[in-house]
C-alpha positions as a printed NumPy array, in Angstrom:
array([[ 76.391,  92.069, -45.512],
       [ 76.731,  90.29 , -42.399],
       [ 77.594,  91.019, -38.676],
       [ 78.55 ,  89.112, -35.796],
       [ 75.977,  90.689, -33.415],
       [ 74.596,  88.175, -30.832],
       [ 71.241,  87.541, -30.224],
       [ 71.418,  89.157, -26.723],
       [ 73.824,  91.822, -26.03 ],
       [ 75.47 ,  91.425, -22.388],
       [ 75.933,  94.417, -20.093],
       [ 78.436,  96.633, -21.254],
       [ 79.692,  97.58 , -24.888],
       [ 79.777,  95.012, -27.457],
       [ 81.686,  95.661, -30.715],
       [ 79.456,  94.455, -33.541],
       [ 81.466,  94.052, -36.902],
       [ 79.731,  94.333, -40.064],
       [ 81.215,  92.723, -43.268],
       [ 80.178,  93.565, -46.937],
       [ 81.035,  90.841, -49.202],
       [ 80.505,  91.125, -53.059],
       [ 80.083,  88.322, -55.239],
       [ 83.798,  88.354, -55.862],
       [ 84.58 ,  87.791, -52.513],
       [ 85.724,  91.238, -51.748],
       [ 84.759,  92.4  , -48.36 ],
       [ 84.545,  95.467, -46.489],
       [ 84.322,  95.768, -42.63 ],
       [ 82.756,  98.294, -40.316],
       [ 82.308,  98.156, -36.376],
       [ 79.485,  99.051, -34.665],
       [ 79.401,  99.414, -30.887],
       [ 76.457,  98.295, -28.798],
       [ 76.31 ,  99.444, -25.3  ],
       [ 73.932,  97.699, -22.661],
       [ 73.776,  99.609, -19.325],
       [ 72.3  ,  97.536, -16.325],
       [ 69.85 ,  99.935, -14.572],
       [ 68.096,  96.954, -12.47 ],
       [ 68.531,  97.084,  -8.695],
       [ 69.452,  93.905,  -7.23 ],
       [ 66.783,  91.911,  -5.19 ],
       [ 67.316,  92.339,  -1.367],
       [ 65.887,  90.349,   1.52 ],
       [ 66.448,  91.683,   5.115],
       [ 66.996,  89.234,   8.151],
       [ 63.598,  88.896,  10.076],
       [ 62.979,  91.483,  12.936],
       [ 63.712,  90.636,  16.328],
       [ 62.231,  91.124,  19.786],
       [ 64.165,  91.014,  22.893],
       [ 63.372,  91.489,  26.918],
       [ 65.388,  93.39 ,  29.116],
       [ 64.856,  90.751,  31.815],
       [ 63.448,  90.785,  35.606],
       [ 66.477,  92.111,  37.252],
       [ 68.512,  93.981,  34.503],
       [ 69.979,  97.31 ,  35.328],
       [ 70.44 ,  98.548,  31.717],
       [ 68.19 , 100.421,  29.624],
       [ 68.647,  97.869,  26.538],
       [ 70.228,  94.65 ,  25.547],
       [ 73.272,  93.499,  23.653],
       [ 72.168,  91.355,  20.609],
       [ 74.951,  89.416,  19.065],
       [ 75.967,  89.686,  15.409],
       [ 74.78 ,  86.261,  14.709],
       [ 71.386,  86.588,  16.184],
       [ 70.749,  89.769,  14.024],
       [ 71.115,  87.685,  11.067],
       [ 72.361,  88.515,   7.363],
       [ 70.643,  90.109,   4.513],
       [ 70.639,  88.14 ,   1.29 ],
       [ 70.594,  89.845,  -2.365],
       [ 70.654,  88.813,  -5.841],
       [ 71.044,  90.731,  -9.178],
       [ 70.076,  90.508, -12.705],
       [ 73.667,  90.751, -13.684],
       [ 76.504,  88.375, -12.954],
       [ 79.067,  89.698, -10.502],
       [ 79.054,  90.404,  -6.697],
       [ 76.487,  92.191,  -5.054],
       [ 77.737,  93.811,  -1.786],
       [ 75.5  ,  94.267,   1.162],
       [ 76.283,  96.752,   4.108],
       [ 73.985,  97.279,   7.232],
       [ 73.509, 100.667,   9.022],
       [ 71.714, 101.518,  12.295],
       [ 73.452,  99.08 ,  14.637],
       [ 74.281, 100.941,  17.879],
       [ 77.642, 100.711,  19.432],
       [ 78.475,  97.737,  20.927],
       [ 75.466,  96.228,  19.66 ],
       [ 73.609,  97.42 ,  22.754],
       [ 70.107,  98.12 ,  21.613],
       [ 68.086, 100.502,  23.741],
       [ 64.377,  99.903,  24.935],
       [ 62.106, 100.504,  21.915],
       [ 62.343,  99.909,  18.183],
       [ 65.561, 100.305,  16.471],
       [ 65.39 , 100.055,  12.68 ],
       [ 68.394,  98.465,  10.79 ],
       [ 68.89 ,  99.323,   7.207],
       [ 70.512,  96.767,   4.82 ],
       [ 71.654,  98.11 ,   1.417],
       [ 72.58 ,  95.788,  -1.538],
       [ 75.032,  97.314,  -4.388],
       [ 75.434,  95.472,  -7.592],
       [ 78.497,  95.867,  -9.586],
       [ 76.939,  98.598, -11.817],
       [ 76.07 , 100.57 ,  -8.463],
       [ 72.524,  99.734,  -8.595],
       [ 71.283,  99.503,  -5.001],
       [ 68.393,  98.19 ,  -3.142],
       [ 67.36 ,  98.767,   0.604],
       [ 65.336,  96.754,   3.104],
       [ 64.941,  97.306,   6.885],
       [ 65.041,  94.992,   9.978],
       [ 63.344,  96.017,  13.407],
       [ 64.995,  95.342,  16.561],
       [ 62.334,  95.706,  19.214],
       [ 63.698,  95.927,  22.924],
       [ 60.722,  95.248,  25.459],
       [ 61.389,  96.556,  29.031],
       [ 60.051,  93.925,  31.47 ],
       [ 62.435,  94.897,  34.265],
       [ 60.199,  96.303,  37.294],
       [ 61.52 ,  99.435,  39.214],
       [ 63.432,  98.955,  42.557],
       [ 62.594, 100.948,  45.571],
       [ 65.801, 102.383,  47.005],
       [ 63.997, 103.708,  50.023],
       [ 60.764, 103.121,  51.57 ],
       [ 59.574, 105.318,  54.477],
       [ 59.989, 103.304,  57.841],
       [ 57.014, 102.031,  59.43 ],
       [ 55.381, 104.768,  61.636],
       [ 53.813, 104.114,  65.038],
       [ 51.984, 107.156,  66.551],
       [ 49.691, 107.749,  69.562],
       [ 46.67 , 109.373,  69.681],
       [ 47.839, 111.206,  72.752],
       [ 46.45 , 112.731,  75.72 ],
       [ 43.233, 114.761,  75.407],
       [ 42.341, 113.253,  72.029],
       [ 38.737, 113.468,  71.103],
       [ 38.834, 111.3  ,  67.923],
       [ 39.689, 107.676,  67.528],
       [ 42.722, 108.125,  65.298],
       [ 45.774, 110.509,  64.819],
       [ 47.163, 113.135,  62.406],
       [ 50.215, 112.062,  60.664],
       [ 52.258, 115.077,  59.532],
       [ 54.258, 113.281,  56.968],
       [ 54.686, 109.529,  55.997],
       [ 58.194, 110.383,  54.58 ],
       [ 59.335, 109.871,  51.074],
       [ 59.898, 106.838,  49.   ],
       [ 62.625, 106.547,  46.292],
       [ 62.849, 104.142,  43.471],
       [ 65.2  , 103.475,  40.596],
       [ 64.718, 101.618,  37.207],
       [ 66.902, 100.184,  34.345],
       [ 65.146, 102.798,  32.141],
       [ 66.468, 105.761,  34.111],
       [ 62.782, 107.084,  34.624],
       [ 60.498, 106.12 ,  37.382],
       [ 57.3  , 107.453,  38.8  ],
       [ 56.308, 107.01 ,  42.345],
       [ 52.648, 107.081,  43.179],
       [ 50.623, 106.248,  46.465],
       [ 51.262, 107.006,  50.093],
       [ 48.876, 109.741,  51.826],
       [ 48.681, 113.472,  51.912],
       [ 50.43 , 115.259,  54.625],
       [ 48.473, 115.619,  57.945],
       [ 46.116, 112.758,  57.122],
       [ 44.091, 111.025,  59.829],
       [ 44.725, 107.548,  60.619],
       [ 42.469, 105.546,  62.421],
       [ 43.385, 103.541,  65.451],
       [ 45.143, 100.152,  64.524],
       [ 47.402,  99.324,  61.644],
       [ 46.867, 100.844,  58.06 ],
       [ 48.867,  99.568,  55.226],
       [ 50.103, 102.46 ,  52.966],
       [ 51.172, 101.144,  49.446],
       [ 53.72 , 102.854,  47.566],
       [ 53.826, 102.155,  43.561],
       [ 56.827, 102.657,  41.434],
       [ 55.878, 102.92 ,  37.532],
       [ 58.565, 102.963,  34.719],
       [ 57.839, 104.304,  31.244],
       [ 57.082, 100.734,  30.14 ],
       [ 54.317, 100.484,  32.704],
       [ 56.423,  98.002,  34.802],
       [ 55.387,  98.617,  38.579],
       [ 56.635,  97.534,  41.944],
       [ 54.867,  98.17 ,  45.166],
       [ 56.201,  98.638,  48.578],
       [ 54.029,  98.788,  51.79 ],
       [ 54.582, 101.133,  54.777],
       [ 52.684, 100.259,  58.217],
       [ 51.227, 103.243,  60.037],
       [ 50.165, 102.143,  63.306],
       [ 47.926, 104.246,  65.589],
       [ 48.064, 103.374,  69.148],
       [ 45.235, 104.546,  71.335],
       [ 46.92 , 105.834,  74.46 ],
       [ 44.357, 108.358,  75.344],
       [ 43.067, 107.667,  78.693],
       [ 39.491, 108.222,  79.359],
       [ 38.123, 111.18 ,  81.068],
       [ 36.451, 110.636,  84.447],
       [ 34.666, 112.704,  86.846],
       [ 34.191, 111.191,  90.331],
       [ 31.143, 112.286,  92.62 ],
       [ 31.486, 115.239,  94.91 ],
       [ 33.357, 114.766,  98.176],
       [ 31.167, 113.823, 101.01 ],
       [ 31.525, 115.262, 104.569],
       [ 29.654, 113.81 , 107.516],
       [ 30.187, 114.101, 111.331],
       [ 29.886, 111.456, 114.275],
       [ 27.873, 113.932, 116.41 ],
       [ 27.961, 115.102, 120.102],
       [ 26.827, 111.769, 121.699],
       [ 28.55 , 109.172, 119.361],
       [ 29.925, 105.947, 121.054],
       [ 31.37 , 104.661, 117.694],
       [ 34.431, 105.613, 115.423],
       [ 32.409, 105.093, 112.326],
       [ 29.41 , 106.649, 110.434],
       [ 27.212, 104.677, 107.758],
       [ 27.422, 106.668, 104.289],
       [ 25.101, 104.702, 101.795],
       [ 25.669, 104.426,  98.028],
       [ 23.063, 107.045,  97.214],
       [ 25.02 , 109.529,  99.266],
       [ 28.295, 108.835,  97.739],
       [ 26.995, 109.269,  94.058],
       [ 28.173, 107.832,  90.831],
       [ 31.237, 108.807,  88.629],
       [ 30.833, 109.607,  84.891],
       [ 33.399, 108.742,  82.206],
       [ 33.977, 109.118,  78.348],
       [ 36.606, 107.936,  75.837],
       [ 37.89 , 108.971,  72.322],
       [ 37.35 , 105.359,  71.028],
       [ 35.156, 103.075,  73.379],
       [ 32.684, 103.293,  76.167],
       [ 34.796, 102.924,  79.272],
       [ 34.131, 100.643,  82.088],
       [ 33.887, 102.373,  85.377],
       [ 34.844, 100.751,  88.986],
       [ 35.113, 101.897,  92.4  ],
       [ 37.497, 100.856,  95.262],
       [ 37.978, 101.888,  98.782],
       [ 34.677, 101.62 , 100.099],
       [ 34.721,  99.934, 103.458],
       [ 32.62 ,  97.023, 104.609],
       [ 29.189,  98.03 , 105.204],
       [ 29.812, 101.462, 103.998],
       [ 30.894, 102.208, 107.479],
       [ 33.361, 105.018, 107.114],
       [ 35.942, 105.667, 109.974],
       [ 36.806, 108.982, 111.605],
       [ 39.273, 110.778, 109.129],
       [ 39.368, 110.904, 105.342],
       [ 38.693, 107.909, 103.274],
       [ 39.62 , 108.178,  99.701],
       [ 37.552, 106.365,  97.217],
       [ 39.091, 105.729,  93.603],
       [ 37.052, 105.478,  90.562],
       [ 38.857, 103.792,  87.697],
       [ 37.672, 104.152,  83.998],
       [ 39.171, 101.768,  81.413],
       [ 38.571, 101.471,  77.713],
       [ 39.012,  98.318,  75.609],
       [ 42.728,  98.631,  74.889],
       [ 43.532,  99.119,  78.673],
       [ 43.958, 102.986,  78.941],
       [ 42.96 , 103.857,  82.477],
       [ 42.056, 107.012,  84.261],
       [ 41.247, 107.588,  87.962],
       [ 39.494, 110.16 ,  89.886],
       [ 39.174, 110.424,  93.528],
       [ 36.388, 111.144,  95.949],
       [ 37.186, 111.919,  99.521],
       [ 34.694, 110.84 , 102.204],
       [ 35.395, 112.956, 105.627],
       [ 34.153, 111.582, 108.724],
       [ 34.452, 114.509, 111.1  ],
       [ 34.886, 113.598, 114.759],
       [ 33.064, 116.375, 116.783],
       [ 32.623, 114.062, 119.897],
       [ 34.419, 115.288, 122.962],
       [ 36.469, 112.983, 125.2  ],
       [ 35.594, 112.583, 128.882],
       [ 38.378, 113.149, 131.465],
       [ 38.632, 112.937, 135.407],
       [ 41.787, 114.806, 137.146],
       [ 43.741, 113.133, 139.922],
       [ 43.342, 114.274, 143.72 ],
       [ 44.688, 117.368, 144.744],
       [ 48.316, 117.509, 146.166],
       [ 50.071, 119.021, 148.908],
       [ 53.653, 118.872, 149.129],
       [ 56.74 , 120.916, 150.729],
       [ 59.559, 122.535, 149.002],
       [ 62.612, 120.476, 148.261],
       [ 65.635, 121.792, 150.367],
       [ 67.53 , 124.417, 148.545],
       [ 64.868, 125.026, 146.288],
       [ 61.6  , 127.222, 146.129],
       [ 59.793, 124.447, 144.423],
       [ 58.787, 120.601, 144.856],
       [ 58.23 , 117.728, 142.374],
       [ 55.59 , 115.634, 144.092],
       [ 53.92 , 112.705, 142.253],
       [ 50.534, 114.309, 141.169],
       [ 49.192, 111.163, 139.637],
       [ 47.347, 110.838, 136.164],
       [ 43.969, 111.698, 134.816],
       [ 41.809, 109.08 , 133.112],
       [ 40.17 , 109.665, 129.809],
       [ 37.965, 107.87 , 127.286],
       [ 36.677, 108.607, 123.708],
       [ 34.483, 107.22 , 121.071],
       [ 37.454, 106.705, 118.621],
       [ 39.1  , 104.557, 121.05 ],
       [ 42.253, 106.807, 121.061],
       [ 42.645, 109.613, 123.444],
       [ 45.873, 111.374, 124.455],
       [ 46.086, 112.875, 128.023],
       [ 48.308, 116.128, 128.499],
       [ 48.849, 118.637, 131.163],
       [ 50.384, 121.862, 131.809],
       [ 52.366, 120.573, 135.083],
       [ 55.729, 121.772, 135.313],
       [ 58.663, 119.675, 136.059],
       [ 58.547, 121.21 , 139.625],
       [ 55.873, 123.282, 141.189],
       [ 56.588, 126.644, 142.747],
       [ 55.675, 127.575, 146.31 ],
       [ 52.112, 128.289, 146.458],
       [ 49.051, 126.704, 144.649],
       [ 49.317, 125.722, 141.022],
       [ 46.377, 124.72 , 139.115],
       [ 47.083, 121.754, 136.681],
       [ 45.003, 121.715, 133.736],
       [ 44.679, 117.919, 132.516],
       [ 43.603, 117.848, 128.841],
       [ 42.075, 114.798, 126.878],
       [ 42.691, 115.173, 123.257],
       [ 41.325, 112.711, 120.482],
       [ 42.827, 112.41 , 117.167],
       [ 40.525, 114.805, 115.678],
       [ 41.427, 117.601, 118.032],
       [ 38.379, 117.357, 120.157],
       [ 39.324, 118.297, 123.979],
       [ 38.107, 117.98 , 127.461],
       [ 39.789, 119.235, 130.624],
       [ 39.796, 118.865, 134.191],
       [ 41.794, 120.718, 136.995],
       [ 43.808, 119.583, 139.834],
       [ 45.392, 121.828, 142.627],
       [ 48.994, 121.315, 143.611],
       [ 50.035, 123.27 , 146.72 ],
       [ 53.669, 123.528, 147.745],
       [ 54.424, 124.915, 151.232],
       [ 57.875, 126.51 , 152.092],
       [ 59.008, 125.204, 155.377],
       [ 62.722, 125.739, 154.81 ],
       [ 64.745, 128.335, 157.208],
       [ 66.527, 131.023, 155.605],
       [ 70.242, 130.983, 155.817],
       [ 71.949, 134.14 , 157.389],
       [ 75.787, 135.131, 157.822],
       [ 76.262, 137.813, 160.235],
       [ 78.99 , 140.335, 159.563],
       [ 82.447, 139.752, 160.757],
       [ 82.856, 140.535, 164.626],
       [ 84.207, 144.061, 165.116],
       [ 86.905, 145.307, 167.4  ],
       [ 86.858, 149.059, 168.051],
       [ 89.314, 151.182, 170.136],
       [ 87.5  , 153.209, 172.596],
       [ 87.271, 157.03 , 172.077],
       [ 86.282, 157.775, 175.373],
       [ 85.76 , 156.142, 178.91 ],
       [ 82.322, 155.484, 178.001],
       [ 83.305, 153.581, 174.582],
       [ 82.835, 154.672, 170.966],
       [ 80.417, 155.267, 168.245],
       [ 80.376, 152.487, 165.784],
       [ 79.322, 153.351, 162.273],
       [ 77.19 , 151.423, 159.759],
       [ 80.223, 150.783, 157.611],
       [ 82.381, 149.397, 160.599],
       [ 79.313, 147.188, 161.627],
       [ 78.48 , 146.   , 158.344],
       [ 75.392, 144.098, 157.257],
       [ 74.223, 140.368, 157.422],
       [ 74.073, 138.379, 154.17 ],
       [ 70.84 , 136.175, 153.951],
       [ 69.706, 133.69 , 151.544],
       [ 66.53 , 131.431, 151.149],
       [ 65.312, 128.839, 149.032],
       [ 62.608, 131.221, 148.017],
       [ 62.807, 134.84 , 146.9  ],
       [ 62.188, 137.742, 149.107],
       [ 64.109, 137.476, 152.474],
       [ 64.461, 140.556, 154.771],
       [ 67.176, 140.934, 157.374],
       [ 66.569, 142.929, 160.656],
       [ 68.948, 143.395, 163.806],
       [ 68.391, 143.561, 167.343],
       [ 70.796, 145.515, 169.844],
       [ 72.538, 148.786, 169.772],
       [ 71.92 , 150.341, 166.286],
       [ 74.748, 151.355, 164.248],
       [ 75.829, 155.157, 164.543],
       [ 75.369, 154.791, 168.468],
       [ 77.524, 154.575, 171.306],
       [ 78.937, 151.162, 172.131],
       [ 80.165, 150.66 , 175.697],
       [ 83.667, 149.322, 176.379],
       [ 83.407, 145.466, 176.465],
       [ 81.505, 143.214, 174.228],
       [ 78.142, 144.029, 172.706],
       [ 75.951, 141.121, 170.823],
       [ 73.899, 142.069, 167.903],
       [ 71.643, 139.514, 166.763],
       [ 70.849, 139.553, 162.952],
       [ 67.364, 137.873, 161.922],
       [ 66.352, 136.696, 158.307],
       [ 62.687, 136.24 , 157.506],
       [ 61.5  , 134.824, 154.36 ],
       [ 58.192, 135.389, 152.711],
       [ 56.645, 132.275, 154.31 ],
       [ 57.708, 133.747, 157.964],
       [ 60.335, 131.187, 158.216],
       [ 63.191, 132.989, 160.504],
       [ 67.06 , 132.201, 161.276],
       [ 69.461, 134.072, 163.259],
       [ 73.098, 134.785, 163.538],
       [ 75.104, 136.951, 166.189],
       [ 77.793, 139.398, 165.606],
       [ 80.056, 140.421, 168.452],
       [ 81.221, 144.211, 168.528],
       [ 84.342, 144.588, 171.127],
       [ 85.35 , 147.885, 172.481],
       [ 88.771, 147.731, 173.948],
       [ 91.396, 150.367, 175.27 ],
       [ 94.611, 150.904, 173.597],
       [ 97.614, 150.147, 175.615],
       [100.319, 152.956, 176.064],
       [103.284, 151.411, 177.775],
       [105.378, 153.383, 180.103],
       [108.394, 151.116, 179.939],
       [110.713, 149.958, 176.945],
       [109.507, 146.37 , 175.71 ],
       [112.781, 145.961, 173.749],
       [115.101, 146.517, 176.924],
       [115.846, 143.213, 178.439],
       [115.395, 142.64 , 182.144],
       [117.803, 140.533, 183.853],
       [116.571, 136.862, 184.47 ],
       [115.278, 136.15 , 188.228],
       [114.581, 139.795, 188.671],
       [111.617, 141.836, 188.881],
       [110.244, 143.834, 185.804],
       [107.925, 146.826, 186.765],
       [105.408, 146.377, 183.851],
       [103.664, 150.123, 183.747],
       [101.069, 151.056, 181.417],
       [ 98.12 , 153.218, 180.835],
       [ 94.838, 152.602, 179.148],
       [ 94.487, 155.024, 176.268],
       [ 91.951, 156.028, 173.688],
       [ 92.318, 155.837, 169.836],
       [ 93.897, 159.179, 169.87 ],
       [ 96.344, 158.448, 172.884],
       [ 94.052, 160.15 , 175.411],
       [ 94.739, 158.699, 178.92 ],
       [ 91.557, 156.951, 180.15 ],
       [ 92.87 , 155.187, 183.185],
       [ 90.925, 155.38 , 186.201],
       [ 91.118, 153.823, 189.701],
       [ 87.892, 151.86 , 189.318],
       [ 89.071, 150.032, 186.264],
       [ 90.326, 146.68 , 187.035],
       [ 93.439, 145.384, 185.009],
       [ 94.134, 141.522, 185.808],
       [ 97.066, 139.552, 184.685],
       [ 95.802, 136.367, 183.035],
       [ 98.756, 134.364, 181.549],
       [102.241, 134.4  , 180.164],
       [103.395, 133.064, 176.745],
       [106.677, 132.87 , 175.149],
       [107.37 , 134.037, 171.488],
       [108.022, 131.247, 169.043],
       [107.451, 128.518, 171.858],
       [104.809, 126.728, 173.252],
       [105.842, 127.677, 176.697],
       [103.17 , 129.437, 178.745],
       [102.64 , 130.112, 182.474],
       [100.96 , 131.986, 185.312],
       [102.176, 135.638, 186.02 ],
       [103.863, 136.136, 189.464],
       [104.26 , 139.374, 191.143],
       [106.999, 140.1  , 193.249],
       [106.704, 140.533, 197.017],
       [103.   , 140.164, 196.768],
       [102.724, 143.711, 195.309],
       [ 99.774, 142.629, 193.029],
       [ 97.193, 140.688, 195.111],
       [ 95.113, 138.435, 192.768],
       [ 97.221, 139.472, 189.915],
       [ 95.587, 142.678, 189.423],
       [ 97.726, 145.531, 188.346],
       [ 97.98 , 148.426, 190.969],
       [ 96.487, 151.81 , 189.983],
       [ 99.375, 154.583, 190.662],
       [ 97.646, 158.161, 190.096],
       [101.278, 159.265, 189.485],
       [101.692, 157.497, 186.466],
       [100.548, 159.001, 183.099],
       [ 98.21 , 161.985, 182.965],
       [ 95.284, 160.717, 184.615],
       [ 97.026, 157.706, 186.573],
       [ 98.212, 154.385, 185.33 ],
       [ 98.819, 150.714, 186.148],
       [101.921, 148.737, 187.475],
       [102.739, 145.127, 187.696],
       [105.776, 144.015, 189.632],
       [106.443, 140.813, 187.587],
       [108.895, 138.091, 188.684],
       [110.995, 136.316, 186.207],
       [112.622, 133.915, 188.375],
       [110.433, 130.917, 186.8  ],
       [110.966, 132.2  , 183.168],
       [113.435, 131.582, 180.614],
       [115.436, 134.065, 178.245],
       [113.515, 135.511, 175.427],
       [110.567, 137.394, 174.403],
       [107.573, 137.034, 176.443],
       [103.992, 138.17 , 176.272],
       [101.619, 139.308, 179.315],
       [ 97.911, 138.712, 178.603],
       [ 95.643, 140.604, 180.743],
       [ 91.889, 141.846, 180.797],
       [ 90.223, 145.028, 181.524],
       [ 87.32 , 144.8  , 183.835],
       [ 87.197, 141.125, 183.096],
       [ 87.018, 141.455, 179.329],
       [ 89.299, 141.489, 176.206],
       [ 92.603, 139.81 , 175.679],
       [ 95.272, 142.519, 175.955],
       [ 98.749, 141.57 , 175.138],
       [102.164, 143.306, 175.887],
       [105.664, 142.091, 175.398],
       [108.903, 142.026, 177.569],
       [112.367, 140.902, 177.133],
       [114.124, 138.519, 179.669],
       [117.937, 137.956, 179.566]])
């Protein structure tokens, strides 16, 4: 018996033929199948592990690794035939995130036996965070009234940062309401990513000391010149002035003083001393002290001599030159005033001269100004009065008819009196003179006269409108009447023709009687005329012309009586 079995069977099923041969050469065959199964895994080698950095300015949370950089796995197998290799775990787009990514390589032989190997891809984050916002530098002041050498900052603000990893932690800064000292303080903000990459940013907090020192000046000082002083200054020594005190929130201030006059001789009035406190950064504060020198020394004054003057015409006053007072004062300045009016009234006026220094101290002296009224009053008598007699004795003239004189004077209070027949009494026929007298308060007098004329009414005993023949004789007949027409004619009363005048003409002449019937141009008394008798004048017209004429006559040598007649 023989077979064709190999020494080593290959993978798979091998048919082994068994042959039986007898000596005669007869054979018989039988087949045997020998199956060899491949259960051995391939031998696989993965590419070496890789490390990559994100880089200093990356904005991604990983890196892209090219296929070539990842490498290729290699595999062998105990059996011939191809061995396929597959890889898993590569991120999309070959973008490997920060950290370790494990790639798995799998080798598969023709029988399906597999082997795996891993490759680690490490992405290291070396990209520091980036600050997207850093709080602005802050400058604050200590402020007025501060007692510490610093300032409270309520909030520094908020810093923000970004990182390629997408995660960042910010530390640093300072708590809210922290006190920062005067000067510049650097606040550091730190941004840290999960890989412990850090970025630092600085914020400057500047505290400015603008708090002025506090200063207290010495108390005010008041002194006086005294009653007999001759100077306008007073010595006030430094010990009397005192010393200012000052404090500051940060430094010891320096105190200076200004305003002290030379020699500490302070003038009249108020002198202000200024005390200045300055700290090391130039903040200052001032306080003042008033040194008051009171001038209580009165001036001296001498009034001018007394003055006598007369009133100005038309006024009850005078404006004489009264001179000026003289004065002096320890201050060197003195104002002299008086209560003198612009004009002085009649009488004696006391003028008070007052000297006043700049501090209000006064002294006074008196001057007498006498004004005498020597001006006479002015008086105007009432208008002359003409009254028609009521009887042969005359007529009573009333106060209303007589009137009153008007008097004025340059000064008030002028009285008026009259002499002669008083009003309300009987005035005789003819002319009576009344003298009016104005007397002022100073005894000056002025006089004016008023004439009261009592005359008869003339009652004609002829027709004055009936023309007489030119060249002939006109018998002028009349009676002397009272106001009521009562005949008052009497033989003892002389009626005398004076002159002739022509109406509307300048012609005048002397009356001529006809036939010497009227000697001396007196009217002739005729007891047969009228009631008690009358008067007749035979007037010759031979020297007249046609027209209206007036005959003027007197009664007992007084008055100017006029009657008319016509000549044709």
